[in-house]
mmCIF file of C-alpha atoms in Angstrom:
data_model
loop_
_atom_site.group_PDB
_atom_site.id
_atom_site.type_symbol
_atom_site.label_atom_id
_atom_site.label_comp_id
_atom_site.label_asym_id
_atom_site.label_seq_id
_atom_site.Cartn_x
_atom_site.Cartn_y
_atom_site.Cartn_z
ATOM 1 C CA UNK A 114 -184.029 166.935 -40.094
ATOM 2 C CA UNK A 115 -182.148 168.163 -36.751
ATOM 3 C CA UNK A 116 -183.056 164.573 -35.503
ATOM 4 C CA UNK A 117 -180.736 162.837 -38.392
ATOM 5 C CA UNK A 118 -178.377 165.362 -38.290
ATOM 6 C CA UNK A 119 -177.768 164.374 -34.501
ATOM 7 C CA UNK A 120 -177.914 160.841 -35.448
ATOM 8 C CA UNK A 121 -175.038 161.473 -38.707
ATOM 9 C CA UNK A 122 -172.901 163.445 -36.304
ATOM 10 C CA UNK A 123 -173.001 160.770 -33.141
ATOM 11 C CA UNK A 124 -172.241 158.078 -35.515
ATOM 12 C CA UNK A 125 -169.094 160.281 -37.230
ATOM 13 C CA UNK A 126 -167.860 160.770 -33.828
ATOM 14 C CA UNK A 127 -168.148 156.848 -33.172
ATOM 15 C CA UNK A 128 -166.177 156.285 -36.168
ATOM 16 C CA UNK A 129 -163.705 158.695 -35.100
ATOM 17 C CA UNK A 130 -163.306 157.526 -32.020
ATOM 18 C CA UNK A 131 -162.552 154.166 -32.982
ATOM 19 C CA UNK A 132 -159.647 154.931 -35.242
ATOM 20 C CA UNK A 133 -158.406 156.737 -32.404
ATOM 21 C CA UNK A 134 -158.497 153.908 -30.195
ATOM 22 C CA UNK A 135 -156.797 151.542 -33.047
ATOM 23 C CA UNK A 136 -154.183 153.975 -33.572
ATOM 24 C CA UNK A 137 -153.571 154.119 -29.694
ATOM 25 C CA UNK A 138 -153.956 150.196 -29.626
ATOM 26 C CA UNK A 139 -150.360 150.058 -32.142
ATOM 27 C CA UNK A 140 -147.484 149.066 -30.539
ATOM 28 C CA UNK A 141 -144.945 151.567 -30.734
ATOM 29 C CA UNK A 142 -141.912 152.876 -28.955
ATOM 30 C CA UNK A 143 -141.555 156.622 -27.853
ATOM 31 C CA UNK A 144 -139.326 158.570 -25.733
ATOM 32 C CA UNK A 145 -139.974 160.955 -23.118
ATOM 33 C CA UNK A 146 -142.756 161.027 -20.427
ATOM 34 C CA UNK A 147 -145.409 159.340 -22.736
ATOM 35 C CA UNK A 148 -145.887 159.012 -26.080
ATOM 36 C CA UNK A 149 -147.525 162.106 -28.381
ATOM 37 C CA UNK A 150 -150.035 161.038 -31.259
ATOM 38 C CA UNK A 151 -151.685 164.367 -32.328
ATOM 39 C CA UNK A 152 -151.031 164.789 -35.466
ATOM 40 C CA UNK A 153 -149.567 167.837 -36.485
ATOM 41 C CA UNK A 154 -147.173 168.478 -33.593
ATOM 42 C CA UNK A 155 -143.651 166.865 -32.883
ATOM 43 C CA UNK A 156 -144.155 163.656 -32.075
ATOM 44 C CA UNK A 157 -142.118 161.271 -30.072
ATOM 45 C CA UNK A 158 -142.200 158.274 -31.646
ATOM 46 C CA UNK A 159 -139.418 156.255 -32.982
ATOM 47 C CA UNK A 160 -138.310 153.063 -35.215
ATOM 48 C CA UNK A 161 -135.128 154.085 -34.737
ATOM 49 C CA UNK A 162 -131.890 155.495 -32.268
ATOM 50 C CA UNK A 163 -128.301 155.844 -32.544
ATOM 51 C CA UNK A 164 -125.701 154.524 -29.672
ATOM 52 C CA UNK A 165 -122.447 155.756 -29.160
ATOM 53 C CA UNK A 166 -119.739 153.661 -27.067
ATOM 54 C CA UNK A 167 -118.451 156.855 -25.254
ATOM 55 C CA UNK A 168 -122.207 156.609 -24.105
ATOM 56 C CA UNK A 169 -122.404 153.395 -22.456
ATOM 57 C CA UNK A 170 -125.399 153.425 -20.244
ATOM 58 C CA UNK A 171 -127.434 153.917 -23.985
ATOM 59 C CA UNK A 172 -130.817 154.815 -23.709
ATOM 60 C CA UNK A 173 -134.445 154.270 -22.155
ATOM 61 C CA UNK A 174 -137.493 154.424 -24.179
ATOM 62 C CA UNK A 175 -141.356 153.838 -23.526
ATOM 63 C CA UNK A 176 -143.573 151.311 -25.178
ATOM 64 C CA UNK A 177 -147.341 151.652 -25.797
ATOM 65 C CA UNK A 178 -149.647 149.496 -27.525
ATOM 66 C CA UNK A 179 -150.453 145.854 -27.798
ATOM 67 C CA UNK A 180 -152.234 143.786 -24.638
ATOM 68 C CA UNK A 181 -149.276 144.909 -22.030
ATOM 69 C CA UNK A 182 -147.726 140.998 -22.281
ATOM 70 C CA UNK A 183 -144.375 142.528 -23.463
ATOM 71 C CA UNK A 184 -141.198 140.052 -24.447
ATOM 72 C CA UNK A 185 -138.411 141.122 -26.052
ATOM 73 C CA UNK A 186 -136.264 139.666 -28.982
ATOM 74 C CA UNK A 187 -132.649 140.606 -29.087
ATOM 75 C CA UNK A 188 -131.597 140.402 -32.701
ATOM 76 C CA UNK A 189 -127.426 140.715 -31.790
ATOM 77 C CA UNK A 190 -126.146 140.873 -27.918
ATOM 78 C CA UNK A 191 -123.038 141.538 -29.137
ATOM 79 C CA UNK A 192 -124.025 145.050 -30.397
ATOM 80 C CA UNK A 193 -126.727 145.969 -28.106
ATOM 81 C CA UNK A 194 -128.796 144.377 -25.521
ATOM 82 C CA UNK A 195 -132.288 145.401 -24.433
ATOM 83 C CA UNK A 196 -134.017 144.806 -20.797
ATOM 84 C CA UNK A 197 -137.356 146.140 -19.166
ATOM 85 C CA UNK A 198 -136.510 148.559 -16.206
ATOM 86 C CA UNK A 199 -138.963 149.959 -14.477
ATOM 87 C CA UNK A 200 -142.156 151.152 -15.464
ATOM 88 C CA UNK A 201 -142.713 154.714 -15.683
ATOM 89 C CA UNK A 202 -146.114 157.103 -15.736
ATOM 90 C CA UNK A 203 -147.777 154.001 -16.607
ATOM 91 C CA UNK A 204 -145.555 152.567 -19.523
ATOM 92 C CA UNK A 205 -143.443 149.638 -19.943
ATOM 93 C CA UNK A 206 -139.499 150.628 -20.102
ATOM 94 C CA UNK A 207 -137.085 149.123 -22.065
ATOM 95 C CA UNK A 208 -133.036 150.267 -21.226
ATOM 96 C CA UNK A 209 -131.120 149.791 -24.996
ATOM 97 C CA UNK A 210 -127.079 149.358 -23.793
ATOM 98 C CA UNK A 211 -124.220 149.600 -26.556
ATOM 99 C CA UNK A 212 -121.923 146.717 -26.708
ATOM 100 C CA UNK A 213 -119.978 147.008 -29.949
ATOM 101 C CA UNK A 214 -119.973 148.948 -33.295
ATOM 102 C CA UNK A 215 -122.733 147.749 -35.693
ATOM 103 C CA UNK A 216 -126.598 147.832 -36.596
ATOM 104 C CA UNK A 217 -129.423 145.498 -34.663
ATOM 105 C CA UNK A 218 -133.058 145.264 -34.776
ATOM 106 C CA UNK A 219 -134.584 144.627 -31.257
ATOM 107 C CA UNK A 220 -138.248 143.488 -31.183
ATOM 108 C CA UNK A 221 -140.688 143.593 -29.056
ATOM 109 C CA UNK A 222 -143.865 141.367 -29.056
ATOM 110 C CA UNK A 223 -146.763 140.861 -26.831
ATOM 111 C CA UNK A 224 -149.225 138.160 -25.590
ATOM 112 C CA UNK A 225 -151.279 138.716 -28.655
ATOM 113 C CA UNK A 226 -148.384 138.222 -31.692
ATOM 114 C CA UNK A 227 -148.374 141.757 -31.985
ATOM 115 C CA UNK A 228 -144.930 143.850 -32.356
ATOM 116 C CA UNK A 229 -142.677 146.501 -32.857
ATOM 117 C CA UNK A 230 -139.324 146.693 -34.109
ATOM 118 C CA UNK A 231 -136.191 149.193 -32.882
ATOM 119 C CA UNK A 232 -133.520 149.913 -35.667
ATOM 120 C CA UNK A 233 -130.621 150.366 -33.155
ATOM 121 C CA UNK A 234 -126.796 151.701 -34.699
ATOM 122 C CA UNK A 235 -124.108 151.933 -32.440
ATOM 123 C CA UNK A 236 -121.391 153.934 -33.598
ATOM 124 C CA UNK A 237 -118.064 154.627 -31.284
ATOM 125 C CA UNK A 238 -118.975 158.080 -31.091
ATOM 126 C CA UNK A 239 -120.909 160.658 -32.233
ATOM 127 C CA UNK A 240 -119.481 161.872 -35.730
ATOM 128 C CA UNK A 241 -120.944 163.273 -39.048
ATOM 129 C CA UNK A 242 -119.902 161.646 -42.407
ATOM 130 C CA UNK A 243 -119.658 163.931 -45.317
ATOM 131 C CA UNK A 244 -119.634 162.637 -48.915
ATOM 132 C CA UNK A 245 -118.061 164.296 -51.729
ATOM 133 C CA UNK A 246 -121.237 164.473 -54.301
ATOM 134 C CA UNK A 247 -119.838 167.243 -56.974
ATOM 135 C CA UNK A 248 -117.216 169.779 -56.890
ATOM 136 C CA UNK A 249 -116.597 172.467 -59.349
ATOM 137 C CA UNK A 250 -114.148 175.718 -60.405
ATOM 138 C CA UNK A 251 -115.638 179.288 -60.672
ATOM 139 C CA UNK A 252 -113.860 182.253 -62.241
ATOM 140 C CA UNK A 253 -115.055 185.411 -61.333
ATOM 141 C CA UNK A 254 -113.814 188.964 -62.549
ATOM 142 C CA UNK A 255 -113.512 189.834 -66.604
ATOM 143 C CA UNK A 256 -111.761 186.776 -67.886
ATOM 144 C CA UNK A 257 -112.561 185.030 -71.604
ATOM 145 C CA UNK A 258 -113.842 181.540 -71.929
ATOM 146 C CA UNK A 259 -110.327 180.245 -73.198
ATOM 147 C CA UNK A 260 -108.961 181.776 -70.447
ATOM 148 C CA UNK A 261 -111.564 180.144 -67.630
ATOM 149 C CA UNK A 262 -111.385 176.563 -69.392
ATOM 150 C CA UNK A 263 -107.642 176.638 -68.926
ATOM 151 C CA UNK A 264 -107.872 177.696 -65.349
ATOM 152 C CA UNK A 265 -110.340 174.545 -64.801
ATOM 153 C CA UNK A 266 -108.766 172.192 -66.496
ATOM 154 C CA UNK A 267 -105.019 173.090 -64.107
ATOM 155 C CA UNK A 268 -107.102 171.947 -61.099
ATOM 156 C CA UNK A 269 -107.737 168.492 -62.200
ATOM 157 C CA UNK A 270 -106.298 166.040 -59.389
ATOM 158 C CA UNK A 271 -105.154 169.061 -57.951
ATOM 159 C CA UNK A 272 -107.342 168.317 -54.574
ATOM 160 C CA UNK A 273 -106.900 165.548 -52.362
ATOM 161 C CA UNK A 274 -110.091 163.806 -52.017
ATOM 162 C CA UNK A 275 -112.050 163.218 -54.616
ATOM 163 C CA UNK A 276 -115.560 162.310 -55.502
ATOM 164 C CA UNK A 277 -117.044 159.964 -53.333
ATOM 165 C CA UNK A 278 -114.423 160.611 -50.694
ATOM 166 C CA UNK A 279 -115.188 161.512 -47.331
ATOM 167 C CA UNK A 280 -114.549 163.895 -43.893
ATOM 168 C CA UNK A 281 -115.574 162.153 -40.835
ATOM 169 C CA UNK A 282 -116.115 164.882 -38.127
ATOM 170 C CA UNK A 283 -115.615 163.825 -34.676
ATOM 171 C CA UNK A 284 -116.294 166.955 -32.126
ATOM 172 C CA UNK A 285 -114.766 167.496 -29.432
ATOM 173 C CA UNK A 286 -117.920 168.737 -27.692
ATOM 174 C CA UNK A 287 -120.902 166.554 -29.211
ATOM 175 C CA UNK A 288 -123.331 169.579 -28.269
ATOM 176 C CA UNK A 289 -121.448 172.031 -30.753
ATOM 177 C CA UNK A 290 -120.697 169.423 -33.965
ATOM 178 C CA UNK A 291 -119.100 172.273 -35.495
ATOM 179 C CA UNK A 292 -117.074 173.916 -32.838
ATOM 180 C CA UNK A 293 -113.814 171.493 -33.785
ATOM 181 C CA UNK A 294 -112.555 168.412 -33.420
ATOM 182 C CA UNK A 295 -110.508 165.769 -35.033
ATOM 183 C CA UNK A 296 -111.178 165.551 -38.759
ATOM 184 C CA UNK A 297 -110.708 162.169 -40.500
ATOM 185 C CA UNK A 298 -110.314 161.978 -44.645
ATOM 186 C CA UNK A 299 -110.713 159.485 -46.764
ATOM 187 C CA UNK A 300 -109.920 160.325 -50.432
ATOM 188 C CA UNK A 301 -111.511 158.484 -52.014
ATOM 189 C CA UNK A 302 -113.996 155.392 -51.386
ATOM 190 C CA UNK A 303 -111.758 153.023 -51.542
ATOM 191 C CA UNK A 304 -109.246 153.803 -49.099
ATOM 192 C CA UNK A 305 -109.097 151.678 -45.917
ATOM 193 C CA UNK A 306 -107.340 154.040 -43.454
ATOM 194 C CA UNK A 307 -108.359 157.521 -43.058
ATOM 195 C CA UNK A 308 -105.875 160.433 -42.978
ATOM 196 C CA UNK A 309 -106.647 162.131 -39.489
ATOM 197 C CA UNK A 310 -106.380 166.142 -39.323
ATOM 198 C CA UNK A 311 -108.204 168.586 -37.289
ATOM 199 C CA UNK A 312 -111.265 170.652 -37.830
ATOM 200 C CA UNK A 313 -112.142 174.052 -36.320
ATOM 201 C CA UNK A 314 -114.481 176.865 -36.720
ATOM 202 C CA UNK A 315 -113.073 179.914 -37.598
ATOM 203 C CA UNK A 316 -113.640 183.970 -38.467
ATOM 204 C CA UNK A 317 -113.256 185.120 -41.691
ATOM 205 C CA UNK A 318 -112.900 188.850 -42.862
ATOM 206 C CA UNK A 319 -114.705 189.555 -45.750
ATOM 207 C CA UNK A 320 -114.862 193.568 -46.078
ATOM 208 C CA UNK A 321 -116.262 195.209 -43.218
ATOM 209 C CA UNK A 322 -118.204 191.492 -41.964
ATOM 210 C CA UNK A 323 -116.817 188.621 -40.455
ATOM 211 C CA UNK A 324 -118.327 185.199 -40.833
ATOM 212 C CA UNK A 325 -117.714 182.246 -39.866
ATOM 213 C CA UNK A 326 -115.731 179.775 -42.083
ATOM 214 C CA UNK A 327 -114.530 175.911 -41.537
ATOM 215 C CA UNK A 328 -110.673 174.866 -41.062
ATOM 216 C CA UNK A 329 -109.642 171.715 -42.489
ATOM 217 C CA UNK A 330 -106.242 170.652 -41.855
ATOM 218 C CA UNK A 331 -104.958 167.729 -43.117
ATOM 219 C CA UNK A 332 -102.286 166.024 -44.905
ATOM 220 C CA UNK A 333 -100.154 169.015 -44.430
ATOM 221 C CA UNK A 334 -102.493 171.170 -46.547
ATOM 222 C CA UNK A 335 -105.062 173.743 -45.318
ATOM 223 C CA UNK A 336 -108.877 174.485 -46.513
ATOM 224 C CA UNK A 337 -110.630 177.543 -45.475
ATOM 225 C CA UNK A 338 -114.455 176.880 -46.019
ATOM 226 C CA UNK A 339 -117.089 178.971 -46.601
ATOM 227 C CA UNK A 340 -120.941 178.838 -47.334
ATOM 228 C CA UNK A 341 -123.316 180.806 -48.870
ATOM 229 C CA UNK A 342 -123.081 182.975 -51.839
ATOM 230 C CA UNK A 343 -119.734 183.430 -53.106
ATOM 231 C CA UNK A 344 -118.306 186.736 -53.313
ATOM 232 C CA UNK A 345 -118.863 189.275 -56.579
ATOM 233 C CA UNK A 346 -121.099 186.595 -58.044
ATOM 234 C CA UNK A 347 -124.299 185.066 -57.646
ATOM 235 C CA UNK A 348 -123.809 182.314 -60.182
ATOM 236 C CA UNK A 349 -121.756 179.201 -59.952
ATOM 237 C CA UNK A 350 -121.513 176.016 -61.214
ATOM 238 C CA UNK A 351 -122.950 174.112 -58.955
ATOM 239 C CA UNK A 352 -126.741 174.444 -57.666
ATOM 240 C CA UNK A 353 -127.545 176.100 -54.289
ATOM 241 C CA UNK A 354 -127.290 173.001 -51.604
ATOM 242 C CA UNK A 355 -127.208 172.841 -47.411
ATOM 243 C CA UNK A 356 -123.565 171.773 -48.108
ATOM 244 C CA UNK A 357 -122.046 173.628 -50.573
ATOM 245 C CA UNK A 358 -119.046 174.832 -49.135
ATOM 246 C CA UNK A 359 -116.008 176.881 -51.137
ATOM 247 C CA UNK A 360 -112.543 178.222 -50.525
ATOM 248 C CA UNK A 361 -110.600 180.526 -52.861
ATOM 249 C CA UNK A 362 -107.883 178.830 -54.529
ATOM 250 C CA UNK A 363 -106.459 181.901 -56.615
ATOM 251 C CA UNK A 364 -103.371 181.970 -54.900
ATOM 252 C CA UNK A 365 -102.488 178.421 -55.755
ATOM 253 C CA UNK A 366 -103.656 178.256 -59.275
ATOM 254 C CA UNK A 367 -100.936 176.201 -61.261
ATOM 255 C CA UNK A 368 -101.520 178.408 -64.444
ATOM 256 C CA UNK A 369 -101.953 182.771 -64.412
ATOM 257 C CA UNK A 370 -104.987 184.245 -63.740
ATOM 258 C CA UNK A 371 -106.028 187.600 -64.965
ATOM 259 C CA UNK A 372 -105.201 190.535 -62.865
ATOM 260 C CA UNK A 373 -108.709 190.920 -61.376
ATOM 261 C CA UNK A 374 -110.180 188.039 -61.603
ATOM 262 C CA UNK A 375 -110.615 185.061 -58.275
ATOM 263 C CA UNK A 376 -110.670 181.583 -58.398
ATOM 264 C CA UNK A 377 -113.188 179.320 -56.125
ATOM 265 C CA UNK A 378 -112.937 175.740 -55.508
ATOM 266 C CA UNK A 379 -116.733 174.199 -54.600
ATOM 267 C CA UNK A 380 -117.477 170.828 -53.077
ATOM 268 C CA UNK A 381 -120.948 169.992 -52.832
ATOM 269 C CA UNK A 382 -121.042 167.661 -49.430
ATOM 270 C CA UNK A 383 -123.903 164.930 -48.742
ATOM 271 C CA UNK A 384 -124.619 163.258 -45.742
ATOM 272 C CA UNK A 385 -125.549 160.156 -48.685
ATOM 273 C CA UNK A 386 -122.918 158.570 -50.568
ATOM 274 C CA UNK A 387 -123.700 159.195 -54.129
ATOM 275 C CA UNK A 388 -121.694 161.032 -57.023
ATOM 276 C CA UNK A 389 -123.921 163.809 -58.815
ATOM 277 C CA UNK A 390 -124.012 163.871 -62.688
ATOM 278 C CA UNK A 391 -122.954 167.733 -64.558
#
């Protein structure tokens, strides 16, 4: 019995082993020293990298895999070009250089008709894109429904962008995205050129605790953002999100509000372009 038990083990370990060496066998680019497989840790491999053009010496990455007979296959030279550099800790190099604004796919092949593919954008510099999704009005304080429906319905086209307009942040130190830098706004989807403000991050007061909060500044007007539960009220109308942010509008409600009572404007922000149903 110990005797086939032995034998049922050796032969799971064989099979084990194998897949290992199939997996290991995959072409695939990495970054870093070498390239980390175990599953369950962070790995280092990648089908994909971003470029910027105030970056222009772009990036290096590793390739494993395949029979070692590497040739590469430059889908655009006009938005990125790839070369082998020198070979590091035992892997093949490849240096990925920015040449214009735009999305390639750079593959790699080897002797065999194996291959791997990059997904390279190149962007002019680091920025983060924020769609307007949903935005919504919340009255807080003791206020009848009559009362709150008129207050919502007085902010309609009251704000400049709308859904499925956008803020473009650009910062001015890409290790802090956001510290501050120049804010660009786009209204709505259709518009071709951006309005450009600034962005900053700022302290708010509320109470006795300061937070932070977000500055938009733009098109002569001013938004003070916040996140997180809104004050006096742990209901809104939007669902909790990473990117709800609001700003209280009370003092430039068109129609009276109740003595009291606040007014919050919400915009739900995606990273995705997409326009959320009520």
């Amino acid at each position: 019995m110990k005797y086939i038990y032995s034998i049922l083990m050796l032969i799971s370990l064989l099979f084990v082993g194998t897949a290992c060496e199939n997996d290991y066998r995959d072409m695939v680019f990495f970054t870093g020293d070498a390239p980390i497989y175990q599953i369950g840790t962070c790995d280092n491999l990648t089908g994909s990298v971003n470029l910027y053009l105030t970056k222009p010496d772009g990036i290096v990455v590793g390739v494993d895999g395949g029979d070692g007979n590497y040739s590469i296959v430059n889908g655009d030279n006009s938005i990125a070009t790839a070369v082998f550099v020198k070979s590091e800790n035992g892997y093949q190099r490849i240096q990925v250089t920015p040449k214009t604004e735009g999305q390639v796919v750079i593959i790699v092949k080897d002797g065999s008709g194996n291959s791997t593919s990059l997904q390279i954008t190149v962007d002019e510099r680091m920025k983060l894109v924020l769609y307007k999704v949903k935005e919504g009005i919340v009255v807080t304080g003791e206020v009848t429904e009559e009362q709150k429906t008129e207050i919502m319905n007085a902010f309609v086209n009251t704000f400049t962008v709308k859904l499925g307009g956008s803020y473009e942040l650009l910062p001015d130190d890409e290790y802090e995205m956001w510290g501050g830098g120049v804010l660009r706004v786009r209204p709505d989807d259709s518009t071709i050129a951006p309005m450009i403000g600034q962005y900053e991050r700022v302290p708010v007061l509320e109470g006795e605790a300061e937070r932070a909060g977000l500055l938009f500044t733009y098109n002569e007007e001013k938004h003070l953002y916040r996140a997180g539960a809104l004050p006096e009220t742990t209901r809104t109308s939007l669902e909790s999100a990473q990117w709800d942010l609001w700003e209280d509008v009370t003092e430039i409600c068109p129609v009276e509000v109740p003595v009291g009572c606040k007014v919050y404007h919400i915009e739900r922000l995606s990273q995705y372009n997409y326009i959320e149903k009520n």
